[in-house]
PDB file of C-alpha atoms in Angstrom:
ATOM      1  CA  MET S   1      13.678  56.130 -32.899  1.00 36.00           C
ATOM      2  CA  LEU S   2      14.334  53.843 -29.587  1.00 35.00           C
ATOM      3  CA  CYS S   3      15.626  56.530 -27.963  1.00 40.00           C
ATOM      4  CA  ASP S   4      12.193  58.181 -28.232  1.00 43.00           C
ATOM      5  CA  LYS S   5      10.250  54.925 -27.949  1.00 38.00           C
ATOM      6  CA  TRP S   6      11.775  54.748 -23.921  1.00 41.00           C
ATOM      7  CA  CYS S   7      10.672  58.505 -23.852  1.00 49.00           C
ATOM      8  CA  ASP S   8       7.479  57.903 -24.180  1.00 49.00           C
ATOM      9  CA  LEU S   9       7.193  55.400 -22.393  1.00 47.00           C
ATOM     10  CA  PHE S  10       8.714  56.645 -18.795  1.00 47.00           C
ATOM     11  CA  THR S  11       7.468  60.643 -19.694  1.00 47.00           C
ATOM     12  CA  LEU S  12       4.115  58.961 -20.108  1.00 50.00           C
ATOM     13  CA  TYR S  13       4.310  57.893 -16.626  1.00 49.00           C
ATOM     14  CA  ASN S  14       6.361  60.939 -15.254  1.00 53.00           C
ATOM     15  CA  PRO S  15       6.513  63.940 -17.403  1.00 47.00           C
ATOM     16  CA  ARG S  16       9.220  64.920 -15.424  1.00 47.00           C
ATOM     17  CA  MET S  17      11.383  61.639 -16.718  1.00 47.00           C
ATOM     18  CA  PHE S  18      11.892  63.527 -20.564  1.00 45.00           C
ATOM     19  CA  ALA S  19      14.694  64.701 -19.058  1.00 45.00           C
ATOM     20  CA  LEU S  20      16.373  60.919 -19.596  1.00 45.00           C
ATOM     21  CA  CYS S  21      16.268  61.745 -23.593  1.00 47.00           C
ATOM     22  CA  ALA S  22      19.193  63.800 -22.922  1.00 45.00           C
ATOM     23  CA  VAL S  23      20.905  60.927 -21.723  1.00 47.00           C
ATOM     24  CA  PRO S  24      23.043  58.356 -23.379  1.00 49.00           C
ATOM     25  CA  LEU S  25      20.808  56.322 -24.494  1.00 42.00           C
ATOM     26  CA  ALA S  26      23.161  52.693 -23.457  1.00 44.00           C
ATOM     27  CA  LEU S  27      23.640  54.525 -20.487  1.00 46.00           C
ATOM     28  CA  VAL S  28      19.406  55.045 -19.954  1.00 47.00           C
ATOM     29  CA  LEU S  29      18.772  50.654 -21.018  1.00 44.00           C
ATOM     30  CA  SER S  30      21.870  49.357 -17.987  1.00 48.00           C
ATOM     31  CA  THR S  31      20.656  51.728 -15.969  1.00 50.00           C
ATOM     32  CA  LEU S  32      16.516  51.332 -15.573  1.00 51.00           C
ATOM     33  CA  ALA S  33      16.720  47.587 -17.123  1.00 59.00           C
ATOM     34  CA  SER S  34      19.647  46.240 -14.926  1.00 86.00           C
ATOM     35  CA  ALA S  35      18.527  44.413 -11.471  1.00 95.00           C
ATOM     36  CA  GLN S  36      21.043  43.042  -8.809  1.00 97.00           C
ATOM     37  CA  THR S  37      19.350  39.704  -7.583  1.00 98.00           C
ATOM     38  CA  ILE S  38      19.959  39.711  -3.692  1.00 98.00           C
ATOM     39  CA  SER S  39      18.982  37.491  -0.968  1.00 98.00           C
ATOM     40  CA  PHE S  40      18.255  37.969   3.228  1.00 98.00           C
ATOM     41  CA  PRO S  41      17.434  36.178   5.696  1.00 98.00           C
ATOM     42  CA  THR S  42      13.734  36.111   7.654  1.00 98.00           C
ATOM     43  CA  GLU S  43      13.297  36.538  11.635  1.00 98.00           C
ATOM     44  CA  ASP S  44      11.378  32.683  11.122  1.00 98.00           C
ATOM     45  CA  GLY S  45      14.418  31.787   9.740  1.00 98.00           C
ATOM     46  CA  GLY S  46      13.195  31.798   5.785  1.00 98.00           C
ATOM     47  CA  ARG S  47      15.075  33.527   3.206  1.00 98.00           C
ATOM     48  CA  VAL S  48      14.110  35.548   0.486  1.00 98.00           C
ATOM     49  CA  CYS S  49      15.128  36.224  -2.972  1.00 98.00           C
ATOM     50  CA  ALA S  50      15.046  39.697  -4.462  1.00 98.00           C
ATOM     51  CA  ASP S  51      16.098  41.604  -7.123  1.00 98.00           C
ATOM     52  CA  LEU S  52      17.416  45.071  -6.331  1.00 98.00           C
ATOM     53  CA  TYR S  53      16.903  48.106  -8.942  1.00 98.00           C
ATOM     54  CA  GLY S  54      17.744  52.195  -8.804  1.00 97.00           C
ATOM     55  CA  GLN S  55      19.009  54.184  -5.690  1.00 93.00           C
ATOM     56  CA  GLY S  56      17.713  56.298  -3.419  1.00 93.00           C
ATOM     57  CA  THR S  57      16.683  57.178  -0.337  1.00 97.00           C
ATOM     58  CA  HIS S  58      13.070  56.019  -0.899  1.00 98.00           C
ATOM     59  CA  ALA S  59      12.331  52.632  -1.425  1.00 98.00           C
ATOM     60  CA  VAL S  60       9.511  50.283  -2.549  1.00 98.00           C
ATOM     61  CA  VAL S  61       8.604  46.877  -2.299  1.00 99.00           C
ATOM     62  CA  LEU S  62       7.172  44.912  -4.935  1.00 99.00           C
ATOM     63  CA  ALA S  63       5.078  42.391  -3.513  1.00 99.00           C
ATOM     64  CA  HIS S  64       3.650  39.767  -6.781  1.00 98.00           C
ATOM     65  CA  GLY S  65       0.378  37.779  -6.684  1.00 98.00           C
ATOM     66  CA  GLY S  66      -0.298  34.168  -6.922  1.00 97.00           C
ATOM     67  CA  ARG S  67      -0.051  34.004 -10.916  1.00 96.00           C
ATOM     68  CA  PHE S  68       3.109  35.999 -10.954  1.00 98.00           C
ATOM     69  CA  ASN S  69       7.243  35.974  -9.324  1.00 98.00           C
ATOM     70  CA  LYS S  70       9.780  39.084  -8.759  1.00 98.00           C
ATOM     71  CA  GLU S  71      10.665  39.219 -12.505  1.00 98.00           C
ATOM     72  CA  SER S  72       6.976  39.854 -13.417  1.00 98.00           C
ATOM     73  CA  TRP S  73       7.717  43.845 -11.526  1.00 98.00           C
ATOM     74  CA  ARG S  74      10.158  44.385 -13.844  1.00 98.00           C
ATOM     75  CA  GLU S  75       8.671  46.933 -16.304  1.00 98.00           C
ATOM     76  CA  GLN S  76       7.188  48.238 -12.898  1.00 98.00           C
ATOM     77  CA  ALA S  77      10.378  48.725 -11.122  1.00 98.00           C
ATOM     78  CA  GLN S  78      12.411  50.395 -14.079  1.00 97.00           C
ATOM     79  CA  VAL S  79       9.611  53.001 -14.316  1.00 97.00           C
ATOM     80  CA  LEU S  80       9.806  53.729 -11.134  1.00 98.00           C
ATOM     81  CA  ALA S  81      13.650  53.290 -10.384  1.00 98.00           C
ATOM     82  CA  ALA S  82      14.182  55.967 -13.032  1.00 97.00           C
ATOM     83  CA  ASP S  83      11.530  58.231 -10.954  1.00 96.00           C
ATOM     84  CA  GLY S  84      14.464  58.112  -8.330  1.00 97.00           C
ATOM     85  CA  PHE S  85      13.001  55.018  -5.933  1.00 98.00           C
ATOM     86  CA  ARG S  86      15.008  52.327  -4.533  1.00 98.00           C
ATOM     87  CA  ILE S  87      12.925  49.180  -5.837  1.00 98.00           C
ATOM     88  CA  LEU S  88      13.309  45.768  -4.082  1.00 98.00           C
ATOM     89  CA  ALA S  89      10.818  42.994  -6.136  1.00 99.00           C
ATOM     90  CA  ILE S  90      10.321  39.664  -3.635  1.00 99.00           C
ATOM     91  CA  ASP S  91       9.524  36.363  -4.085  1.00 98.00           C
ATOM     92  CA  PHE S  92       7.615  34.932  -1.549  1.00 98.00           C
ATOM     93  CA  ARG S  93       8.454  32.209   0.206  1.00 98.00           C
ATOM     94  CA  GLY S  94       7.996  29.351  -1.463  1.00 98.00           C
ATOM     95  CA  PHE S  95       8.261  31.175  -5.123  1.00 98.00           C
ATOM     96  CA  GLY S  96      11.811  31.177  -6.997  1.00 98.00           C
ATOM     97  CA  CYS S  97      14.270  30.534  -4.504  1.00 97.00           C
ATOM     98  CA  SER S  98      12.527  31.946  -1.123  1.00 98.00           C
ATOM     99  CA  THR S  99      11.807  29.636   1.049  1.00 98.00           C
ATOM    100  CA  GLY S 100      10.769  29.727   4.891  1.00 98.00           C
ATOM    101  CA  PRO S 101       8.148  27.765   7.241  1.00 98.00           C
ATOM    102  CA  GLY S 102       4.755  27.539   5.975  1.00 97.00           C
ATOM    103  CA  GLU S 103       6.007  27.316   2.600  1.00 97.00           C
ATOM    104  CA  ALA S 104       3.417  23.917   1.245  1.00 95.00           C
ATOM    105  CA  ASN S 105       0.378  25.797   2.688  1.00 95.00           C
ATOM    106  CA  PHE S 106      -0.014  28.257   0.744  1.00 94.00           C
ATOM    107  CA  ASP S 107      -3.172  29.193   2.629  1.00 93.00           C
ATOM    108  CA  LYS S 108      -1.870  30.474   6.185  1.00 94.00           C
ATOM    109  CA  ALA S 109       2.167  30.595   5.111  1.00 97.00           C
ATOM    110  CA  PRO S 110       2.843  34.180   7.218  1.00 98.00           C
ATOM    111  CA  PHE S 111       3.770  35.247   4.198  1.00 98.00           C
ATOM    112  CA  GLU S 112       3.904  39.174   5.981  1.00 98.00           C
ATOM    113  CA  ASN S 113       7.260  37.939   7.273  1.00 98.00           C
ATOM    114  CA  ASP S 114       8.996  38.243   3.934  1.00 99.00           C
ATOM    115  CA  VAL S 115       7.530  41.880   3.678  1.00 99.00           C
ATOM    116  CA  ILE S 116       8.753  42.286   6.682  1.00 98.00           C
ATOM    117  CA  ALA S 117      12.202  41.013   6.062  1.00 98.00           C
ATOM    118  CA  ALA S 118      12.857  43.514   2.713  1.00 99.00           C
ATOM    119  CA  VAL S 119      10.985  46.695   4.342  1.00 98.00           C
ATOM    120  CA  ARG S 120      13.896  45.679   7.239  1.00 98.00           C
ATOM    121  CA  TYR S 121      16.927  44.943   4.491  1.00 98.00           C
ATOM    122  CA  LEU S 122      16.116  48.706   3.114  1.00 98.00           C
ATOM    123  CA  LYS S 123      16.087  50.198   6.685  1.00 98.00           C
ATOM    124  CA  ALA S 124      19.422  49.018   6.824  1.00 98.00           C
ATOM    125  CA  HIS S 125      20.562  50.054   4.091  1.00 98.00           C
ATOM    126  CA  GLY S 126      20.146  53.346   3.562  1.00 97.00           C
ATOM    127  CA  ALA S 127      16.527  53.923   3.081  1.00 98.00           C
ATOM    128  CA  LYS S 128      14.873  57.124   5.167  1.00 98.00           C
ATOM    129  CA  SER S 129      11.295  55.273   3.948  1.00 98.00           C
ATOM    130  CA  VAL S 130       9.839  52.552   2.532  1.00 98.00           C
ATOM    131  CA  SER S 131       6.383  51.818   0.639  1.00 98.00           C
ATOM    132  CA  VAL S 132       4.602  48.579  -0.130  1.00 99.00           C
ATOM    133  CA  VAL S 133       2.683  47.857  -4.013  1.00 99.00           C
ATOM    134  CA  GLY S 134       1.227  44.802  -3.418  1.00 99.00           C
ATOM    135  CA  GLY S 135      -0.896  42.966  -5.932  1.00 98.00           C
ATOM    136  CA  SER S 136      -3.518  40.322  -4.987  1.00 98.00           C
ATOM    137  CA  PHE S 137      -2.583  37.890  -1.393  1.00 98.00           C
ATOM    138  CA  GLY S 138       1.278  40.320  -1.875  1.00 98.00           C
ATOM    139  CA  GLY S 139      -1.241  43.420  -1.042  1.00 98.00           C
ATOM    140  CA  GLY S 140      -2.344  41.286   2.088  1.00 98.00           C
ATOM    141  CA  ALA S 141       0.431  40.150   3.294  1.00 98.00           C
ATOM    142  CA  ALA S 142       1.785  43.436   2.451  1.00 98.00           C
ATOM    143  CA  GLY S 143      -1.179  44.940   4.901  1.00 98.00           C
ATOM    144  CA  ASP S 144      -0.933  42.274   7.317  1.00 98.00           C
ATOM    145  CA  ALA S 145       2.854  43.684   7.815  1.00 98.00           C
ATOM    146  CA  SER S 146       2.268  47.164   8.225  1.00 98.00           C
ATOM    147  CA  ILE S 147      -0.352  46.044  10.907  1.00 98.00           C
ATOM    148  CA  LYS S 148       2.440  44.058  12.561  1.00 98.00           C
ATOM    149  CA  LEU S 149       5.103  46.427  12.883  1.00 98.00           C
ATOM    150  CA  SER S 150       5.485  49.626  14.762  1.00 97.00           C
ATOM    151  CA  PRO S 151       4.422  53.336  12.798  1.00 97.00           C
ATOM    152  CA  GLY S 152       6.306  54.306  10.387  1.00 96.00           C
ATOM    153  CA  GLU S 153       8.224  51.190   9.329  1.00 98.00           C
ATOM    154  CA  ILE S 154       6.029  51.030   6.315  1.00 98.00           C
ATOM    155  CA  ASP S 155       5.390  54.547   4.753  1.00 98.00           C
ATOM    156  CA  ARG S 156       2.366  53.457   2.524  1.00 98.00           C
ATOM    157  CA  ILE S 157       0.557  50.481   0.593  1.00 99.00           C
ATOM    158  CA  VAL S 158      -1.051  49.940  -2.677  1.00 99.00           C
ATOM    159  CA  PHE S 159      -2.950  47.521  -2.729  1.00 99.00           C
ATOM    160  CA  LEU S 160      -4.025  46.454  -5.912  1.00 99.00           C
ATOM    161  CA  GLY S 161      -7.030  43.778  -5.475  1.00 98.00           C
ATOM    162  CA  ALA S 162      -6.418  43.249  -2.307  1.00 98.00           C
ATOM    163  CA  ALA S 163      -6.504  44.349   1.379  1.00 98.00           C
ATOM    164  CA  PRO S 164      -4.948  43.850   4.555  1.00 98.00           C
ATOM    165  CA  ASN S 165      -5.846  40.007   5.926  1.00 98.00           C
ATOM    166  CA  LEU S 166      -6.164  41.436   9.205  1.00 98.00           C
ATOM    167  CA  SER S 167      -8.408  43.864  10.171  1.00 97.00           C
ATOM    168  CA  ALA S 168      -7.854  47.328   8.885  1.00 98.00           C
ATOM    169  CA  GLU S 169      -8.352  49.568  11.222  1.00 98.00           C
ATOM    170  CA  LYS S 170      -5.174  48.655  12.568  1.00 98.00           C
ATOM    171  CA  LEU S 171      -2.828  49.666   9.306  1.00 98.00           C
ATOM    172  CA  LYS S 172      -0.556  51.704  10.141  1.00 98.00           C
ATOM    173  CA  SER S 173       0.563  52.828   6.550  1.00 98.00           C
ATOM    174  CA  ARG S 174      -1.261  56.191   4.258  1.00 98.00           C
ATOM    175  CA  SER S 175      -2.980  53.414   2.056  1.00 98.00           C
ATOM    176  CA  LEU S 176      -3.978  53.687  -1.307  1.00 99.00           C
ATOM    177  CA  PHE S 177      -6.764  50.791  -2.506  1.00 99.00           C
ATOM    178  CA  ILE S 178      -7.166  50.064  -6.457  1.00 99.00           C
ATOM    179  CA  VAL S 179      -9.201  47.447  -7.388  1.00 98.00           C
ATOM    180  CA  ALA S 180     -11.820  46.910 -11.007  1.00 98.00           C
ATOM    181  CA  ARG S 181     -15.361  46.734 -10.541  1.00 98.00           C
ATOM    182  CA  GLU S 182     -15.366  43.513 -11.937  1.00 98.00           C
ATOM    183  CA  ASP S 183     -13.131  41.408 -10.225  1.00 98.00           C
ATOM    184  CA  ARG S 184     -14.450  38.279  -8.962  1.00 98.00           C
ATOM    185  CA  ASN S 185     -12.633  35.294  -7.564  1.00 96.00           C
ATOM    186  CA  ASP S 186     -14.824  32.058  -7.163  1.00 95.00           C
ATOM    187  CA  SER S 187     -16.529  33.935  -3.852  1.00 95.00           C
ATOM    188  CA  GLY S 188     -17.344  36.367  -6.416  1.00 98.00           C
ATOM    189  CA  ALA S 189     -16.632  40.310  -6.390  1.00 98.00           C
ATOM    190  CA  ARG S 190     -14.048  41.151  -4.504  1.00 98.00           C
ATOM    191  CA  LEU S 191     -14.991  45.230  -4.366  1.00 98.00           C
ATOM    192  CA  PRO S 192     -17.437  44.735  -1.597  1.00 98.00           C
ATOM    193  CA  GLY S 193     -14.944  42.774   0.645  1.00 98.00           C
ATOM    194  CA  ILE S 194     -12.364  44.787  -0.243  1.00 98.00           C
ATOM    195  CA  ARG S 195     -14.257  48.406   0.029  1.00 98.00           C
ATOM    196  CA  ALA S 196     -15.682  47.252   3.530  1.00 98.00           C
ATOM    197  CA  GLN S 197     -11.991  47.289   4.665  1.00 98.00           C
ATOM    198  CA  TYR S 198     -11.489  50.095   2.655  1.00 98.00           C
ATOM    199  CA  ASP S 199     -14.347  52.119   5.449  1.00 98.00           C
ATOM    200  CA  ARG S 200     -12.814  50.943   8.580  1.00 98.00           C
ATOM    201  CA  ALA S 201      -8.737  51.625   7.758  1.00 98.00           C
ATOM    202  CA  PRO S 202      -7.320  54.600   9.284  1.00 98.00           C
ATOM    203  CA  GLN S 203      -7.083  58.625   7.216  1.00 98.00           C
ATOM    204  CA  PRO S 204      -5.167  59.231   4.781  1.00 98.00           C
ATOM    205  CA  LYS S 205      -6.562  56.912   2.621  1.00 98.00           C
ATOM    206  CA  GLU S 206      -7.912  56.193  -0.705  1.00 98.00           C
ATOM    207  CA  LEU S 207      -9.968  54.107  -3.249  1.00 98.00           C
ATOM    208  CA  ILE S 208      -9.722  54.166  -6.822  1.00 98.00           C
ATOM    209  CA  VAL S 209     -12.260  51.733  -9.462  1.00 98.00           C
ATOM    210  CA  LEU S 210     -11.615  51.409 -12.438  1.00 98.00           C
ATOM    211  CA  ASP S 211     -13.992  50.235 -15.194  1.00 98.00           C
ATOM    212  CA  GLY S 212     -13.267  46.215 -16.057  1.00 98.00           C
ATOM    213  CA  SER S 213     -12.267  42.701 -14.232  1.00 98.00           C
ATOM    214  CA  ALA S 214      -8.583  42.782 -14.397  1.00 98.00           C
ATOM    215  CA  HIS S 215      -6.932  41.190 -11.199  1.00 98.00           C
ATOM    216  CA  ALA S 216      -4.244  42.817  -9.223  1.00 98.00           C
ATOM    217  CA  GLN S 217      -1.515  43.139 -11.322  1.00 98.00           C
ATOM    218  CA  PHE S 218      -3.168  41.963 -14.637  1.00 98.00           C
ATOM    219  CA  LEU S 219      -4.249  45.417 -14.448  1.00 98.00           C
ATOM    220  CA  PHE S 220      -0.686  46.167 -16.065  1.00 98.00           C
ATOM    221  CA  GLN S 221      -2.147  44.214 -19.155  1.00 98.00           C
ATOM    222  CA  THR S 222      -5.108  45.927 -19.853  1.00 98.00           C
ATOM    223  CA  ASP S 223      -5.710  50.050 -20.870  1.00 97.00           C
ATOM    224  CA  GLN S 224      -6.021  50.668 -17.675  1.00 97.00           C
ATOM    225  CA  SER S 225      -2.172  50.418 -17.294  1.00 98.00           C
ATOM    226  CA  SER S 226      -0.672  53.547 -17.896  1.00 98.00           C
ATOM    227  CA  ARG S 227      -3.087  54.767 -15.385  1.00 98.00           C
ATOM    228  CA  VAL S 228      -2.819  52.468 -12.768  1.00 98.00           C
ATOM    229  CA  MET S 229       0.789  53.342 -13.411  1.00 98.00           C
ATOM    230  CA  HIS S 230       0.740  56.721 -13.194  1.00 98.00           C
ATOM    231  CA  GLU S 231      -1.779  56.365  -9.721  1.00 98.00           C
ATOM    232  CA  ILE S 232       0.946  54.928  -8.501  1.00 98.00           C
ATOM    233  CA  VAL S 233       3.588  57.111  -8.453  1.00 98.00           C
ATOM    234  CA  ARG S 234       1.424  60.081  -7.806  1.00 98.00           C
ATOM    235  CA  PHE S 235       1.076  58.352  -4.607  1.00 98.00           C
ATOM    236  CA  LEU S 236       3.713  57.116  -3.745  1.00 98.00           C
ATOM    237  CA  SER S 237       5.619  60.680  -4.060  1.00 96.00           C
ATOM    238  CA  VAL S 238       3.279  63.111  -2.610  1.00 90.00           C
ATOM    239  CA  THR S 239       4.681  64.427  -0.044  1.00 86.00           C
TER     240      THR S 239
END
């Protein structure tokens, strides 16, 4: 019964994971549930704490939003690791044990430096390509990192309820924007600003507008969760 539940979970996101059912349950659980906690420096003197999942030469950085942390990605990290990606879920400076200049000023902290450090850590440890999935301000940091880096350093970015803070016309990564139609903050609906940045972004790019009002990682707590995860896996896997 337990094996059936795990198989249902992963085949929902990727039918190829049906092969996991042939693997002993204890091995499956051990491989997918475990994460190695590591840390590495940033170029501006900070230090990023992160959870590392899986193996493989295609890697993904998971960049959380303001109400989340690296542990909040555990379920999504397990799914992506099972699909063959190496996953690095980071805590931004000022979260968990991560530190760095500007951490006390959330509105002005150079969070993109934490993403850059994560990308370069993965490249230094054998990753041939690195993509980023960023929720809320984590998506903004991922976009700014892409703009500041050289072409090819970040292969693709998934923006969950987010867009770069800098002008998206300078993005150097393939991009997927996912946002709920009624997602709002104190300034109003987020969709118009995200759509404007999407329009500026270079090809290839995609925009998916979902029903509802859930913001960024909160989408995983709705009935849209399976679709969001399916779109992320599809986008990261397409050649």
